[in-house]
Short mmCIF file of C-alpha atoms and ligand atoms in Angstrom, two decimals:
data_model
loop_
_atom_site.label_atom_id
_atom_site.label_comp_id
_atom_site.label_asym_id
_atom_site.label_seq_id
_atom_site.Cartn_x
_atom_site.Cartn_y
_atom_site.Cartn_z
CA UNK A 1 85.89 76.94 121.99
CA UNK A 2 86.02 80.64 123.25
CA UNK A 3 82.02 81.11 123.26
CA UNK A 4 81.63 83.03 127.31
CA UNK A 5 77.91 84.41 127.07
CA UNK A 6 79.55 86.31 130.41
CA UNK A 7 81.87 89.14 128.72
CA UNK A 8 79.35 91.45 128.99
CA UNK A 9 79.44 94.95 130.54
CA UNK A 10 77.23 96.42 133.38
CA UNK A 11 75.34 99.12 131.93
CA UNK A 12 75.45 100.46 135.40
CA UNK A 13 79.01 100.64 135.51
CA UNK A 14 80.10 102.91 132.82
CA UNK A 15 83.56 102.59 131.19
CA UNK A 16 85.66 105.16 129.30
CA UNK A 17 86.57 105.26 126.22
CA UNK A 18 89.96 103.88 124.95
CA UNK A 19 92.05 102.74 122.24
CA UNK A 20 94.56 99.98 121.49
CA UNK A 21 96.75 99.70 119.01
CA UNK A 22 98.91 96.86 117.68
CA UNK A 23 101.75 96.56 114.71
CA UNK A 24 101.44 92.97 113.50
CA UNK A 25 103.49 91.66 110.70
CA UNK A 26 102.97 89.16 107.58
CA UNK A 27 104.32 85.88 107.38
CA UNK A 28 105.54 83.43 104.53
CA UNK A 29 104.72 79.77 104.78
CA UNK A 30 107.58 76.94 104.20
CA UNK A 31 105.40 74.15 104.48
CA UNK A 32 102.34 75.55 102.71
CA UNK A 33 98.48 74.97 104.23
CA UNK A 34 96.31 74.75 101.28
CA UNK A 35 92.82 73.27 101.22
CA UNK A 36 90.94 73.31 104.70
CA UNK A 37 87.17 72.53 106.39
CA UNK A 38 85.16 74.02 108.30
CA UNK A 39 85.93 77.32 109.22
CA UNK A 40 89.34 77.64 108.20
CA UNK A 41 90.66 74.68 109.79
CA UNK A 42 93.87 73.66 107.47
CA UNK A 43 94.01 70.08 105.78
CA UNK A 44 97.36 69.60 106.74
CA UNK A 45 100.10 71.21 109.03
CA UNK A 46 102.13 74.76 108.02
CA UNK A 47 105.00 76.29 109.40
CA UNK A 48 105.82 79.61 108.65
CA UNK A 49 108.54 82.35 108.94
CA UNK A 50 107.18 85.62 110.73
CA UNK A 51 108.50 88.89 108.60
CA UNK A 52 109.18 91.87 110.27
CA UNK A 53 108.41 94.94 107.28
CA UNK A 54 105.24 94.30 105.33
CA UNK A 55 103.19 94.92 108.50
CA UNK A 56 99.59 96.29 109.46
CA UNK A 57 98.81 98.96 112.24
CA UNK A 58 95.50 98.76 113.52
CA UNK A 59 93.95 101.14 116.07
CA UNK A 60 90.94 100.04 117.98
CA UNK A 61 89.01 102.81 119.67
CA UNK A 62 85.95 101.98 122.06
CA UNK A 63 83.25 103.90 123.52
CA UNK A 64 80.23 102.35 125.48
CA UNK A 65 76.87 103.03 124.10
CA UNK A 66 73.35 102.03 125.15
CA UNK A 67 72.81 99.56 121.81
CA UNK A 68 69.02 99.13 121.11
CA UNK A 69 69.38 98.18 117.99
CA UNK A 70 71.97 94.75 118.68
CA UNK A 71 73.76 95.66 115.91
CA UNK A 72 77.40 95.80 116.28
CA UNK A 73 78.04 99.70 115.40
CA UNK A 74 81.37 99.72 113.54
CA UNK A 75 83.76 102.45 111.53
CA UNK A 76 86.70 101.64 109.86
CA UNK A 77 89.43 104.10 108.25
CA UNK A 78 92.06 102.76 106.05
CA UNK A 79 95.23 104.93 105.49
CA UNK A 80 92.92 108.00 106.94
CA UNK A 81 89.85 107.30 104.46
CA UNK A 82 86.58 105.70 104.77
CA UNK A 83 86.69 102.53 104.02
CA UNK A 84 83.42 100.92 103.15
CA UNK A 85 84.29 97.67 101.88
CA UNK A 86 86.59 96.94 104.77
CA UNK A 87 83.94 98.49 107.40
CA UNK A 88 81.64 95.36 105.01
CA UNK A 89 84.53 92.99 105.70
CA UNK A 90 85.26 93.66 109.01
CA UNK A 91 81.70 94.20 110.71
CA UNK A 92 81.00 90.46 109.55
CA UNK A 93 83.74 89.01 110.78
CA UNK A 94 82.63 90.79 114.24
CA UNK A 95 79.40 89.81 113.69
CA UNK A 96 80.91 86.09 113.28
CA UNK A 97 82.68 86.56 116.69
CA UNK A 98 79.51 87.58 118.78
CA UNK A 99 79.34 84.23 120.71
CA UNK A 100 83.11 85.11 122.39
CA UNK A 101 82.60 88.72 122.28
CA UNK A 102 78.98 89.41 123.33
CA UNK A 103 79.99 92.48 124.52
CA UNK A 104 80.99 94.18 120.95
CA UNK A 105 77.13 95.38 120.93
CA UNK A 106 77.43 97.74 123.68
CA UNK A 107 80.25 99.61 122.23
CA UNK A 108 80.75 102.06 119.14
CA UNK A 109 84.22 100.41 117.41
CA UNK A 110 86.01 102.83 115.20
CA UNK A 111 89.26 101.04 113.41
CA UNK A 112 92.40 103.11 111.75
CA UNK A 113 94.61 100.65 110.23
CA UNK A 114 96.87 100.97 107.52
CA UNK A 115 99.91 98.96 105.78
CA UNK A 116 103.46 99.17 106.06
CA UNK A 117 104.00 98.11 102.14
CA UNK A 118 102.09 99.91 99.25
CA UNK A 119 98.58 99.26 98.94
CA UNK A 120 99.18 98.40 95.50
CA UNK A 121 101.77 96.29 95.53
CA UNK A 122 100.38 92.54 95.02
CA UNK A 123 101.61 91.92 98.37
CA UNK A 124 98.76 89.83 100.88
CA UNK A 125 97.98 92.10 103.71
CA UNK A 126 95.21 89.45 105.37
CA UNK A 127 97.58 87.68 108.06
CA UNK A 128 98.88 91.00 108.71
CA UNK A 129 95.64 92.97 109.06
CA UNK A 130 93.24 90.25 110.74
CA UNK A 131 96.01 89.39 113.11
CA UNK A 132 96.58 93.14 114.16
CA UNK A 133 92.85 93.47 114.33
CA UNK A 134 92.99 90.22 116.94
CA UNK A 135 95.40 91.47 118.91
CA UNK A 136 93.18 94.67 119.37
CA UNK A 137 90.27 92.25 120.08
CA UNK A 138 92.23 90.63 122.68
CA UNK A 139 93.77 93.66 124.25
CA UNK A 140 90.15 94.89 124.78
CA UNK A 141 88.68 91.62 126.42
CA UNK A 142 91.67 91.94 128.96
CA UNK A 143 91.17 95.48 129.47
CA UNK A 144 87.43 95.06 130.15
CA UNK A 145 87.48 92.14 132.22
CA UNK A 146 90.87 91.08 133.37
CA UNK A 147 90.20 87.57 131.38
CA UNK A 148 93.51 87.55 129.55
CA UNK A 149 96.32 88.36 131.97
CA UNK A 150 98.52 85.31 131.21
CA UNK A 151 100.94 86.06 127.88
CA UNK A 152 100.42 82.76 126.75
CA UNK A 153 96.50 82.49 126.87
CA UNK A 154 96.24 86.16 125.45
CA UNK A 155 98.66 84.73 122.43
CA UNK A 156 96.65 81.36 121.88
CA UNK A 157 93.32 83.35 121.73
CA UNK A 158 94.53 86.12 119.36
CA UNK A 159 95.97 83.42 117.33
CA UNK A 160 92.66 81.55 117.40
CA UNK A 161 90.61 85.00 116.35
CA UNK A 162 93.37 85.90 113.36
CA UNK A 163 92.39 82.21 112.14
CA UNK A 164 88.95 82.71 111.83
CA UNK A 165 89.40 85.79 109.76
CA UNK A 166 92.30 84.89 107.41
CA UNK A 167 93.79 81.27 108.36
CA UNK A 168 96.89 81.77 107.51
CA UNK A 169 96.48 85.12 109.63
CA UNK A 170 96.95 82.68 113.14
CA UNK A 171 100.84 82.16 112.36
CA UNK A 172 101.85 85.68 112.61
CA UNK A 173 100.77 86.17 116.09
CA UNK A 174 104.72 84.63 116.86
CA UNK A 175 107.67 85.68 116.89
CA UNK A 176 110.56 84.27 114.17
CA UNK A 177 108.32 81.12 113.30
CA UNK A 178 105.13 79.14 113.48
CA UNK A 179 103.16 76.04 113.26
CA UNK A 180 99.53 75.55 112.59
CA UNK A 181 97.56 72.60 112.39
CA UNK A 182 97.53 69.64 114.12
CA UNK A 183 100.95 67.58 114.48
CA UNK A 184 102.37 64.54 115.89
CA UNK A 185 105.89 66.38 116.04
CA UNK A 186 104.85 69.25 118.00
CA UNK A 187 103.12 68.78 121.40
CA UNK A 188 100.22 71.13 121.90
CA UNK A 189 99.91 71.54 118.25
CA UNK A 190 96.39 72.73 117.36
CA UNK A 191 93.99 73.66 113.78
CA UNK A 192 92.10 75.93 115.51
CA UNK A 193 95.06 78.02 116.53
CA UNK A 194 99.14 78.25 115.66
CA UNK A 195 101.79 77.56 118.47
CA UNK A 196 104.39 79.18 118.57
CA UNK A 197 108.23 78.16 117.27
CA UNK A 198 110.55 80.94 117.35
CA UNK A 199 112.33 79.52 120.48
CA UNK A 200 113.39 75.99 118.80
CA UNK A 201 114.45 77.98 115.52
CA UNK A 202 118.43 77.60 114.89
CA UNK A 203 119.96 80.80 115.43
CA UNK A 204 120.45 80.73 111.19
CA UNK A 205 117.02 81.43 110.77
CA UNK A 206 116.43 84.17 113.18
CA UNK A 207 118.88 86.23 111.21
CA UNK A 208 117.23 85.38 107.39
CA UNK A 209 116.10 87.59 104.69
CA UNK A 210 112.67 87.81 102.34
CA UNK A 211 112.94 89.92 99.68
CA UNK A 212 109.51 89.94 97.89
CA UNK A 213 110.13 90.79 93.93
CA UNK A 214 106.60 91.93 92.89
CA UNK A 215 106.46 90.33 89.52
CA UNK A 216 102.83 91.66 89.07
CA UNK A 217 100.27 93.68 91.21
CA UNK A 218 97.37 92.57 89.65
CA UNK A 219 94.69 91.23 91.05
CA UNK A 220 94.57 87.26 91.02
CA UNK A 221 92.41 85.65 88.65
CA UNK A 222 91.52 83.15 91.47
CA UNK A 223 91.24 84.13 94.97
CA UNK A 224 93.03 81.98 98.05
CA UNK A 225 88.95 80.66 99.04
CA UNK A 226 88.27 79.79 95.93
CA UNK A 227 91.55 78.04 95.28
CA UNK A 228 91.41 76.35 98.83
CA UNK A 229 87.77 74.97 97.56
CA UNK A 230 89.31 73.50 94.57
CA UNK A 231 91.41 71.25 96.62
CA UNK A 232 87.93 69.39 97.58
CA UNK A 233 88.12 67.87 93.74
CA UNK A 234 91.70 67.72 92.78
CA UNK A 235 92.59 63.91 92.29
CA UNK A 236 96.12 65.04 94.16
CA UNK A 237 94.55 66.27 97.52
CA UNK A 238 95.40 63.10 99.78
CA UNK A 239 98.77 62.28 98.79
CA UNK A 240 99.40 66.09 98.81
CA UNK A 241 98.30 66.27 102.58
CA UNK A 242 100.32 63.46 103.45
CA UNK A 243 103.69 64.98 101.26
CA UNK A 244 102.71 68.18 103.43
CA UNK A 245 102.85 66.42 106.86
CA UNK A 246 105.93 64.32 106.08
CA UNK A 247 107.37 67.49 105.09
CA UNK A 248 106.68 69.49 108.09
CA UNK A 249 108.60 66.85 110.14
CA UNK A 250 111.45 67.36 108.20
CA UNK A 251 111.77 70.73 108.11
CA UNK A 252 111.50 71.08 111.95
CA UNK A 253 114.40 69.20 112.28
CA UNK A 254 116.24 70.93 109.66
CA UNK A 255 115.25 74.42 110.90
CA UNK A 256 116.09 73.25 114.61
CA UNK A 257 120.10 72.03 113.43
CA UNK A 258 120.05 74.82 110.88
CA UNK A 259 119.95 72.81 107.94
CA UNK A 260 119.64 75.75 105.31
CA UNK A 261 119.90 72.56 102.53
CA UNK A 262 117.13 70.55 103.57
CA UNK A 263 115.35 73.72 104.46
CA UNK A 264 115.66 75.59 101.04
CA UNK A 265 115.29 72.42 98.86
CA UNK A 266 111.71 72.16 100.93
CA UNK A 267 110.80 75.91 100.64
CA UNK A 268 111.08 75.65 96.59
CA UNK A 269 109.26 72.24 96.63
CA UNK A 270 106.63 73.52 98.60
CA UNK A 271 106.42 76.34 96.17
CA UNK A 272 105.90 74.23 93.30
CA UNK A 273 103.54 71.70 94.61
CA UNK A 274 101.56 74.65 95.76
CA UNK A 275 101.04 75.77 91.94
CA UNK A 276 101.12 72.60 90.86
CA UNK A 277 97.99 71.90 92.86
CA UNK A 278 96.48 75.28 91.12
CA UNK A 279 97.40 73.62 87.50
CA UNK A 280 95.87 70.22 88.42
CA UNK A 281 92.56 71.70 90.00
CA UNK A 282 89.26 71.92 88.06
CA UNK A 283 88.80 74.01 86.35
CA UNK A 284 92.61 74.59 86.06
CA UNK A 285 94.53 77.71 86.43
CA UNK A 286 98.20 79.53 86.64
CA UNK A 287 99.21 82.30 88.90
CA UNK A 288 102.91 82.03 87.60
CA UNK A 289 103.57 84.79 84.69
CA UNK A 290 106.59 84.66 82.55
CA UNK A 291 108.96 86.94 84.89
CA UNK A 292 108.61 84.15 87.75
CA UNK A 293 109.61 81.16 85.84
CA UNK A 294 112.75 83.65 84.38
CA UNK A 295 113.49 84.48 88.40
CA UNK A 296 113.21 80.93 89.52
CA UNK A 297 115.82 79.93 86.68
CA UNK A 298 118.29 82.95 87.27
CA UNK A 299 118.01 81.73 90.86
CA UNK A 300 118.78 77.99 90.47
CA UNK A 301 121.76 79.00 87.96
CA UNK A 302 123.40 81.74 90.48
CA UNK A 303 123.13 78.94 93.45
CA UNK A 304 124.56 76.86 91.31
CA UNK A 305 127.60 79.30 90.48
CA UNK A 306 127.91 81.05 93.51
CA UNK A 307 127.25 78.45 96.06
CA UNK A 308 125.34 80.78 98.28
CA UNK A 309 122.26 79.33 100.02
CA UNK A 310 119.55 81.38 98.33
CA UNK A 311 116.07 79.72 97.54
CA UNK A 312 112.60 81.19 96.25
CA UNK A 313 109.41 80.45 97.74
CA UNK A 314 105.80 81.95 96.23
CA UNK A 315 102.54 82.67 98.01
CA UNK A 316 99.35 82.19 95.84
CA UNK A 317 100.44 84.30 93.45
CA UNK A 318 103.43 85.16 90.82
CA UNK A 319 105.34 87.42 93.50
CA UNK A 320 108.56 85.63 94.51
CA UNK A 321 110.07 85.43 97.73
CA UNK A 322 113.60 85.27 98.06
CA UNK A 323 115.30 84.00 101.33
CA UNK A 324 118.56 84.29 102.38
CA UNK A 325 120.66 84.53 105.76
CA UNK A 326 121.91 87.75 106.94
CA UNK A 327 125.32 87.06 106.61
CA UNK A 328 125.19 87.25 102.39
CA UNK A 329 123.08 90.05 102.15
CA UNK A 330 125.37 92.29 99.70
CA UNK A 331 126.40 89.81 97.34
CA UNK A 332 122.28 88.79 96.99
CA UNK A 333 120.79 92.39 96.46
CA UNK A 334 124.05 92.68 94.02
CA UNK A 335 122.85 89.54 92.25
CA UNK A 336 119.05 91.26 92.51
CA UNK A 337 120.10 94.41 91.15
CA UNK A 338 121.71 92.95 88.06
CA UNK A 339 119.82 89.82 87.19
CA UNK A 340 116.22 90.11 89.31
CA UNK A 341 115.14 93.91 88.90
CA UNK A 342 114.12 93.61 85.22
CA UNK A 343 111.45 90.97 85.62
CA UNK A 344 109.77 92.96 88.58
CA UNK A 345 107.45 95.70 87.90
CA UNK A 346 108.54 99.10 88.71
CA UNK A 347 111.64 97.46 89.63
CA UNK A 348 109.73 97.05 92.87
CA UNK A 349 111.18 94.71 95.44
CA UNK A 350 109.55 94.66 99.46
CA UNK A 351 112.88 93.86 101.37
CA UNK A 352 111.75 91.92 104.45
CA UNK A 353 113.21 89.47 107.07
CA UNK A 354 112.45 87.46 109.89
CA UNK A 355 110.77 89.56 113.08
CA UNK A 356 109.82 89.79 116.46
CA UNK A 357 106.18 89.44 115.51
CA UNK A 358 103.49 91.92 116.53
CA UNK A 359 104.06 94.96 119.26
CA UNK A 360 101.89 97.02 121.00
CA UNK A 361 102.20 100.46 120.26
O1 PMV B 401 95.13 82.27 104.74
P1 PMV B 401 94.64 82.15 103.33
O2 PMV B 401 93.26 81.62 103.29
O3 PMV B 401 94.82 83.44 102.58
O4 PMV B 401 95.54 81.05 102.58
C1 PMV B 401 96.91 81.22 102.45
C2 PMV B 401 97.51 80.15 101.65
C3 PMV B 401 98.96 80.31 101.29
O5 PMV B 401 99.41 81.63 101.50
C4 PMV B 401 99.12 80.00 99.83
C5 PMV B 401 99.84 79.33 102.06
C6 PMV B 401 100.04 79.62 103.52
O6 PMV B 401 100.16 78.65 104.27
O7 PMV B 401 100.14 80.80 103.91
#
């Protein structure tokens, strides 16, 4: 939809070299988009909460070259070093983006980026990374050829870009919140790109909490694409995308009155049919381990005793997220301290919240 074989510079009108460089953050989904066609285009509707630590920082530097060759001529540092596999990654997801950015061949691209969180921690950094790198994208077009002045159009077509790399990647391009996918409830609603929903979000959820307790940094036995592909042959994939979509409606409405009820009894059903799709594919699989079903429990029992509105949610993968509002932060990183630590490796926990989304820097 953004193919322009015109964004391309006049060799005889040299440019200088520059940089941009954008912050962009990670986001957790509510409603959960899992399964998808074409190129990342979700199955059903998402809506997600935009987090404000675990964050990327990519630099995009730029210098025009005479390119013989066509080929786009890339490097890519991560956290200082070299980075060949992400130079690999990166470089075809350019390469997949030549149609709206014919102009990448007549520059030499050289990315820094590193992460906010520890490498090593288990902790997704695709929506963080390939919407930073989008962002970059974006702020070059505009500086190159004026093309994305308006805040809104720049946002849509960054959003658009992070989606093609990563799809959940498109959501964290807003601030506070998101939707993605197409939606009867939300005018202007799109798959191709997320819209934003920070501005309808009850003041509640503007001031919430994500603590991720990393139950395990290991690698996942089954990536995201693979388990998105498995949705093509699990017997539950309809009724799922329909659960999704009714679900989505409600939670809008619940996130708009500040429902934190409706809205935390969704975020842990979510989580559940998300892994309960992974069980129920074929072949079948777990990403749960032991420590997560013990922190679910502890959770459910401490809500239950202490009243306080504090719900889990999971990603693909055993990592839980723990959400919260502001308000009862000491009494929950009590409760994590004495109850949550011990199932967490290294006693590791990523203490996040809900952000402003990305910045330039
Ligand atoms: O964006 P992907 O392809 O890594 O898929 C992400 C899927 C979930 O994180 C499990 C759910 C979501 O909506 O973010």
């Amino acid at each position: 939809m953004y193919e322009n074989p015109k964004l391309l510079l006049d060799p005889s009108k040299p440019i200088e070299p520059g940089q941009f460089t954008w912050r962009s953050p990670s986001n957790l989904a509510i409603v959960k988009y899992w399964g998808k066609y074409d190129v990342q285009l979700p199955k059903n509707p998402s809506l997600s909460l935009t987090l404000a630590a675990s964050c990327t920082d990519t630099m995009l530097e730029f210098t025009q070259i005479e390119n013989t060759s066509g080929q786009i001529q890339l490097d890519f540092f991560f956290h200082q070093e070299e980075n060949e596999a992400f130079r690999a990654r990166t470089l075809r997801f350019l390469e997949q983006l030549r149609p709206i950015f014919p102009f990448l061949q007549q520059l030499h691209l050289s990315i820094h980026s590193g992460n906010s969180f520890p490498h090593s921690a288990g902790i997704a950094s695709s929506a963080s990374s390939m919407s930073a790198l989008a962002l970059c994208l974006c702020s070059l077009e505009d500086a190159l050829f004026g093309t994305l002045s308006d805040p809104k159009a720049f946002d849509q077509k960054a959003s658009y870009l992070a989606r093609l790399g990563s799809g959940s990647a498109c959501r964290s391009i807003f601030s506070h919140a998101a939707i993605w996918g197409l939606t009867n409830a939300v005018p202007g609603s799109s798959d191709e790109y997320a819209v934003p929903f920070g501005d309808e979000l009850h003041d509640q959820f503007k001031n919430f909490h994500d603590d991720i307790l990393i139950v395990s940094s290991d690698e996942k036995a089954v990536s995201s694409s693979v388990g998105h592909a498995l949705m093509d042959g699990n017997p539950f994939a309809e009724p799922r995308y329909a659960q999704a979509r009714a679900r989505l409606t409600t939670l809008i409405d619940a996130m708009k009155s500040g429902d934190l009820e409706t809205f935390g009894k969704i975020a842990e059903d979510e989580a559940l049919a998300l892994h309960a799709l992974m069980m129920c594919s074929n072949p079948s699989y777990m990403l749960m381990k032991p420590g997560t079903l013990a922190i679910i429990e502890k959770v459910r029992q401490y809500r239950a005793d202490s009243g306080n509105p504090v719900y889990f949610s999971l990603d693909a993968g055993p990592n839980i997220h723990l959400l919260y509002p502001g308000d009862i932060i000491h009494e929950v990183r009590a409760f994590i301290d004495d109850q949550l630590l011990e199932h967490c490796e290294n006693q590791y926990v990523q203490q996040d919240w809900v952000g402003e989304g990305p910045e330039e820097m």
